[in-house]
């Protein structure tokens, strides 16, 4: 009889444990419609011995995250190239080098160039080459100037919204279906500001006077789009367009487009992903906890440097970048840091912290 009681108790215990596990699992299971969002403050200030946070805007204001994976999206580069430069006798295709070059030359340069790889392509025109002398994209550069192009303007050939619609239609024809999972940052390149921002540099990075500065006119008016893929409404920054680790800056978007009166005159596409969303929601730490993790991290740094943090953005990236085709996606906070050394020199960089664990990951 005693043995039967023990067996009954064991069965009851198993059933109760099973019910509890099911309940816990139900609490963690979610989809986009049922996901619980975590809210963040609009701004944040903190002053410590070595760390000062003066963050005027925290992006986004709220967020959720559901586990998921991503795979690289392969592109049919040659076919896309022919959308820009058709086989009409005005250009030369080199399949081995994977490029198409226009036969028309301007100042000893090809008027149009299309290049492609398995996961990327770029199309450039001579007309847009001079923009490089007026646009400085990286925040760690002393001459960073993207904000001067942020003021909304409308050019005679159409609105930015109309231009973006045309770009999305082109991408769909190229086999790139973004759906609603993207965010576009828009900059307004009016010719007068381009003229004002034109700079030339010598081999040592010093500004020098140009012998022949560019001529600017309304024909140079253009919209600059940085189009980011998103997962759980968070911008994906798993790659970097330049050397080094990824940074959460506009220029690291998967798609960059310059659009003017002639349409798309410059486009770079690469590192697109196809996402697979899981069913388990991961709990995001509140911002106060994340901020504590950040201040603790810098407090334990060696040396006597001080650190000022002026921006915070929640984004997503791959957990690792290796040879595996399927990559796990994680949510991370990107903080822009200005480190002031003992000698007064400054170093600008980003630090990323895992939004679920609080761990520094770069």
Coordinates of C-alpha atoms in Angstrom, one line a residue:
X1 CA 0.0 0.0 0.0
X2 CA 2.8 2.4 0.9
X3 CA 4.5 1.6 -2.4
X4 CA 1.3 2.5 -4.3
X5 CA 1.1 5.8 -2.5
X6 CA 4.7 6.6 -3.5
X7 CA 3.9 5.7 -7.2
X8 CA 0.8 7.9 -7.1
X9 CA 2.8 10.8 -5.6
X10 CA 5.5 10.4 -8.3
X11 CA 2.8 10.5 -11.1
X12 CA 1.3 13.6 -9.6
X13 CA 4.6 15.2 -9.3
X14 CA 5.4 14.4 -12.9
X15 CA 2.0 15.7 -14.1
X16 CA 2.4 18.9 -12.1
X17 CA 5.9 19.5 -13.4
X18 CA 4.8 18.9 -16.9
X19 CA 1.9 21.4 -16.5
X20 CA 4.3 24.0 -15.1
X21 CA 6.8 23.5 -17.9
X22 CA 4.0 23.9 -20.4
X23 CA 2.9 27.0 -18.7
X24 CA 6.4 28.5 -18.7
X25 CA 6.8 27.6 -22.4
X26 CA 3.5 29.3 -23.2
X27 CA 4.7 32.4 -21.5
X28 CA 7.9 32.5 -23.6
X29 CA 6.2 31.6 -26.9
X30 CA 5.3 34.6 -29.0
X31 CA 4.8 36.0 -32.5
X32 CA 4.9 39.5 -33.8
X33 CA 1.3 40.1 -33.0
X34 CA 1.5 38.9 -29.4
X35 CA 5.0 39.9 -28.5
X36 CA 5.4 42.0 -25.3
X37 CA 7.3 45.2 -25.9
X38 CA 9.9 46.8 -23.6
X39 CA 9.7 50.5 -23.3
X40 CA 12.9 52.7 -23.1
X41 CA 13.3 56.3 -21.9
X42 CA 13.5 59.1 -24.5
X43 CA 16.9 60.2 -23.1
X44 CA 19.4 59.3 -20.4
X45 CA 22.0 61.2 -18.3
X46 CA 24.6 59.8 -15.9
X47 CA 27.8 61.2 -14.5
X48 CA 30.4 58.9 -12.8
X49 CA 34.1 59.2 -12.0
X50 CA 35.2 58.1 -15.5
X51 CA 31.9 57.8 -17.5
X52 CA 29.5 60.5 -18.6
X53 CA 26.3 59.5 -20.5
X54 CA 24.5 62.4 -22.1
X55 CA 22.2 60.6 -24.5
X56 CA 19.6 63.0 -25.9
X57 CA 17.7 60.4 -28.0
X58 CA 17.4 56.6 -27.4
X59 CA 16.2 54.7 -30.4
X60 CA 13.8 53.0 -30.6
X61 CA 11.3 54.1 -27.9
X62 CA 10.1 50.5 -27.5
X63 CA 11.1 47.1 -28.9
X64 CA 10.6 43.3 -28.7
X65 CA 12.8 40.4 -29.9
X66 CA 11.9 36.9 -31.0
X67 CA 14.7 34.4 -31.6
X68 CA 15.6 33.9 -35.2
X69 CA 18.2 33.0 -37.9
X70 CA 19.3 34.5 -41.2
X71 CA 20.9 33.2 -44.4
X72 CA 22.8 35.1 -47.0
X73 CA 20.7 36.1 -50.1
X74 CA 22.3 35.2 -53.4
X75 CA 21.9 37.6 -56.3
X76 CA 21.8 37.1 -60.1
X77 CA 24.3 39.9 -60.7
X78 CA 24.7 39.6 -64.4
X79 CA 21.0 39.8 -65.1
X80 CA 20.7 42.8 -62.7
X81 CA 23.5 44.5 -64.6
X82 CA 21.7 44.2 -67.8
X83 CA 18.8 46.1 -66.3
X84 CA 21.1 49.1 -66.1
X85 CA 23.3 48.4 -69.1
X86 CA 21.5 46.4 -71.8
X87 CA 23.3 44.5 -74.5
X88 CA 23.0 47.2 -77.1
X89 CA 26.6 47.6 -78.3
X90 CA 27.4 50.6 -76.0
X91 CA 29.2 48.5 -73.4
X92 CA 31.5 45.5 -72.8
X93 CA 30.7 42.5 -70.6
X94 CA 33.5 40.6 -68.9
X95 CA 31.9 37.5 -67.2
X96 CA 35.2 36.3 -65.7
X97 CA 35.9 39.7 -64.0
X98 CA 32.2 40.1 -63.4
X99 CA 31.8 43.6 -64.7
X100 CA 30.1 45.6 -67.5
X101 CA 31.9 48.8 -68.7
X102 CA 30.4 51.5 -70.9
X103 CA 32.4 52.3 -74.0
X104 CA 31.6 56.0 -73.5
X105 CA 34.5 57.7 -71.6
X106 CA 34.4 60.9 -69.6
X107 CA 37.8 62.4 -68.5
X108 CA 39.5 59.0 -69.2
X109 CA 36.9 57.2 -67.0
X110 CA 34.0 54.9 -68.0
X111 CA 30.7 56.8 -67.9
X112 CA 29.0 53.7 -66.4
X113 CA 30.4 50.7 -64.5
X114 CA 28.5 47.7 -63.1
X115 CA 30.3 45.1 -61.0
X116 CA 28.9 42.1 -59.2
X117 CA 29.6 39.1 -56.9
X118 CA 27.5 36.3 -55.4
X119 CA 25.9 38.4 -52.7
X120 CA 26.6 42.0 -53.9
X121 CA 26.5 44.3 -56.9
X122 CA 27.2 48.0 -57.6
X123 CA 26.4 50.4 -60.3
X124 CA 28.1 53.8 -60.6
X125 CA 28.0 56.6 -63.0
X126 CA 30.7 59.2 -63.7
X127 CA 28.2 61.9 -62.8
X128 CA 28.1 60.8 -59.1
X129 CA 31.9 60.5 -58.7
X130 CA 32.2 64.1 -57.5
X131 CA 29.8 63.6 -54.6
X132 CA 32.6 61.8 -52.8
X133 CA 34.3 65.2 -52.4
X134 CA 31.2 66.6 -50.6
X135 CA 29.9 63.7 -48.4
X136 CA 31.8 62.4 -45.4
X137 CA 29.8 59.5 -43.9
X138 CA 31.6 58.2 -40.9
X139 CA 31.0 59.6 -37.4
X140 CA 34.5 59.0 -36.2
X141 CA 35.9 61.4 -38.9
X142 CA 36.5 65.0 -37.8
X143 CA 34.8 66.2 -41.0
X144 CA 31.7 64.0 -40.7
X145 CA 28.9 66.0 -42.4
X146 CA 25.9 63.8 -43.1
X147 CA 23.7 65.8 -40.7
X148 CA 23.9 68.9 -43.0
X149 CA 22.0 67.0 -45.6
X150 CA 19.2 65.9 -43.3
X151 CA 16.9 68.9 -43.7
X152 CA 13.9 67.7 -45.8
X153 CA 13.8 69.2 -49.3
X154 CA 11.8 68.5 -52.4
X155 CA 13.5 68.6 -55.8
X156 CA 11.8 69.4 -59.1
X157 CA 12.0 65.9 -60.5
X158 CA 9.9 64.4 -57.6
X159 CA 9.6 63.8 -53.9
X160 CA 11.8 61.5 -51.9
X161 CA 8.8 59.3 -51.3
X162 CA 8.2 58.9 -55.0
X163 CA 11.9 58.1 -55.5
X164 CA 11.9 55.5 -52.8
X165 CA 8.8 53.9 -54.4
X166 CA 10.7 53.6 -57.7
X167 CA 13.7 52.1 -56.0
X168 CA 11.6 49.4 -54.3
X169 CA 10.0 48.6 -57.6
X170 CA 13.4 48.2 -59.2
X171 CA 14.6 46.0 -56.3
X172 CA 11.6 43.8 -56.7
X173 CA 12.3 43.4 -60.4
X174 CA 15.9 42.5 -59.5
X175 CA 14.5 39.7 -57.3
X176 CA 14.9 41.5 -53.9
X177 CA 11.7 41.4 -51.9
X178 CA 12.0 43.6 -48.8
X179 CA 8.3 43.6 -48.0
X180 CA 7.8 45.8 -45.0
X181 CA 11.0 44.7 -43.3
X182 CA 13.2 47.7 -44.1
X183 CA 13.9 51.2 -42.9
X184 CA 15.2 54.0 -45.2
X185 CA 17.2 56.9 -44.0
X186 CA 17.0 59.8 -46.4
X187 CA 19.5 62.6 -47.1
X188 CA 18.8 65.6 -49.4
X189 CA 21.7 66.5 -51.6
X190 CA 21.0 70.0 -52.9
X191 CA 23.7 71.3 -55.2
X192 CA 24.3 74.5 -53.1
X193 CA 25.1 72.5 -50.0
X194 CA 27.2 70.1 -52.0
X195 CA 29.2 73.0 -53.3
X196 CA 29.7 74.4 -49.7
X197 CA 30.8 71.0 -48.4
X198 CA 33.3 70.2 -51.2
X199 CA 36.7 69.4 -49.7
X200 CA 40.0 68.2 -51.1
X201 CA 42.8 66.5 -49.1
X202 CA 46.5 65.9 -49.5
X203 CA 48.2 62.6 -48.7
X204 CA 48.4 63.5 -45.0
X205 CA 44.7 64.3 -44.7
X206 CA 45.1 68.1 -44.7
X207 CA 42.5 70.2 -46.5
X208 CA 43.9 71.8 -49.6
X209 CA 42.5 74.1 -52.2
X210 CA 41.4 72.5 -55.4
X211 CA 43.0 73.5 -58.6
X212 CA 39.7 72.9 -60.5
X213 CA 36.7 72.7 -58.1
X214 CA 33.6 71.0 -59.5
X215 CA 30.9 72.9 -61.2
X216 CA 27.5 72.4 -59.5
X217 CA 24.0 73.0 -60.8
X218 CA 20.4 71.8 -60.2
X219 CA 21.3 68.7 -62.3
X220 CA 23.3 67.5 -59.2
X221 CA 20.3 67.6 -56.9
X222 CA 19.7 64.1 -55.6
X223 CA 18.3 62.0 -52.8
X224 CA 20.6 59.7 -50.9
X225 CA 19.0 56.6 -49.4
X226 CA 20.5 54.2 -46.9
X227 CA 18.1 51.3 -46.9
X228 CA 18.5 48.9 -43.9
X229 CA 16.9 45.4 -43.7
X230 CA 15.1 45.0 -40.4
X231 CA 14.4 42.0 -38.1
X232 CA 11.8 42.5 -35.3
X233 CA 11.7 46.1 -36.6
X234 CA 15.4 46.5 -35.6
X235 CA 18.0 47.6 -38.2
X236 CA 20.4 44.8 -39.1
X237 CA 24.1 45.7 -38.8
X238 CA 25.8 42.3 -39.2
X239 CA 28.3 43.5 -41.8
X240 CA 30.6 46.4 -42.4
X241 CA 31.1 48.2 -45.7
X242 CA 34.6 49.1 -44.7
X243 CA 37.4 47.3 -42.9
X244 CA 36.9 46.3 -39.3
X245 CA 33.9 45.4 -37.2
X246 CA 30.4 46.5 -38.0
X247 CA 29.2 49.8 -36.8
X248 CA 25.6 51.0 -36.5
X249 CA 25.9 53.9 -38.9
X250 CA 23.8 54.9 -41.9
X251 CA 26.5 54.0 -44.5
X252 CA 26.5 50.4 -43.3
X253 CA 23.1 49.8 -44.8
X254 CA 22.6 46.8 -47.1
X255 CA 21.4 49.1 -49.8
X256 CA 22.7 52.5 -50.7
X257 CA 21.1 54.5 -53.5
X258 CA 21.6 57.9 -55.1
X259 CA 18.5 59.0 -57.1
X260 CA 18.3 62.1 -59.2
X261 CA 16.3 63.4 -62.2
X262 CA 17.7 60.5 -64.3
X263 CA 16.6 57.9 -61.8
X264 CA 19.0 55.5 -60.0
X265 CA 22.5 56.8 -60.9
X266 CA 24.4 55.0 -58.1
X267 CA 23.5 51.9 -56.1
X268 CA 25.4 49.4 -53.9
X269 CA 23.7 46.3 -52.6
X270 CA 25.3 43.6 -50.5
X271 CA 25.0 41.2 -47.5
X272 CA 21.2 40.9 -47.8
X273 CA 19.6 38.2 -45.6
X274 CA 16.6 35.9 -45.7
X275 CA 15.3 35.7 -42.1
X276 CA 13.5 32.9 -40.3
X277 CA 11.7 33.9 -37.2
X278 CA 11.4 31.4 -34.3
X279 CA 8.6 31.3 -31.7
X280 CA 10.4 32.2 -28.5
X281 CA 10.5 35.8 -27.3
X282 CA 13.6 36.9 -25.5
X283 CA 13.3 39.3 -22.6
X284 CA 15.1 42.6 -23.2
X285 CA 16.8 44.2 -20.3
X286 CA 15.5 47.7 -19.2
X287 CA 17.7 50.6 -20.3
X288 CA 18.7 51.4 -16.7
X289 CA 20.2 47.9 -16.3
X290 CA 22.0 48.2 -19.7
X291 CA 23.4 51.6 -18.7
X292 CA 24.7 50.1 -15.4
X293 CA 26.5 47.4 -17.4
X294 CA 28.0 50.0 -19.7
X295 CA 29.3 52.2 -16.8
X296 CA 30.7 49.1 -15.0
X297 CA 32.5 48.0 -18.1
X298 CA 34.3 51.4 -18.6
X299 CA 35.0 51.8 -14.8
X300 CA 37.1 48.6 -14.9
X301 CA 39.2 49.7 -18.0
X302 CA 42.9 50.2 -17.3
X303 CA 44.5 53.6 -17.6
X304 CA 43.1 57.1 -16.8
X305 CA 40.9 57.7 -19.8
X306 CA 37.5 59.2 -19.4
X307 CA 34.5 58.2 -21.5
X308 CA 31.6 60.2 -22.9
X309 CA 28.6 58.3 -24.5
X310 CA 26.3 60.4 -26.6
X311 CA 24.0 58.0 -28.5
X312 CA 22.3 54.7 -27.9
X313 CA 20.5 52.6 -30.6
X314 CA 19.1 49.1 -30.3
X315 CA 19.9 47.1 -33.4
X316 CA 20.5 43.5 -34.3
X317 CA 23.4 41.5 -35.7
X318 CA 24.7 38.0 -36.2
X319 CA 26.0 36.2 -33.1
X320 CA 29.0 35.1 -35.1
X321 CA 30.4 35.5 -38.5
X322 CA 31.9 32.3 -39.7
X323 CA 31.6 29.8 -42.5
X324 CA 28.1 28.6 -41.4
X325 CA 25.4 29.6 -43.8
X326 CA 22.7 29.9 -41.1
X327 CA 23.5 32.6 -38.5
X328 CA 21.7 33.3 -35.2
X329 CA 20.5 36.9 -34.8
X330 CA 20.9 38.7 -31.5
X331 CA 19.7 42.2 -30.3
X332 CA 22.5 44.6 -29.3
X333 CA 22.7 48.1 -28.0
X334 CA 25.1 50.3 -30.0
X335 CA 26.8 53.1 -28.0
X336 CA 28.9 55.9 -29.5
X337 CA 31.9 56.5 -27.3
X338 CA 34.4 59.4 -27.2
X339 CA 37.4 58.3 -25.2
X340 CA 39.7 61.1 -23.9
X341 CA 43.2 59.9 -23.1
X342 CA 45.6 61.3 -20.5
X343 CA 47.3 63.4 -23.1
X344 CA 44.0 65.0 -24.1
X345 CA 43.7 63.2 -27.5
X346 CA 40.3 61.7 -28.4
X347 CA 39.3 58.3 -29.9
X348 CA 35.8 57.8 -31.3
X349 CA 34.3 54.3 -31.6
X350 CA 31.3 52.1 -30.8
X351 CA 30.7 49.6 -28.1
X352 CA 28.0 46.9 -28.4
X353 CA 26.2 45.3 -25.5
X354 CA 23.9 42.3 -25.7
X355 CA 20.4 43.5 -25.1
X356 CA 19.3 40.3 -23.3
X357 CA 22.5 39.4 -21.2
X358 CA 24.1 42.9 -20.9
X359 CA 27.4 41.4 -22.0
X360 CA 29.9 43.6 -24.0
X361 CA 30.4 41.8 -27.3
X362 CA 33.0 43.9 -29.1

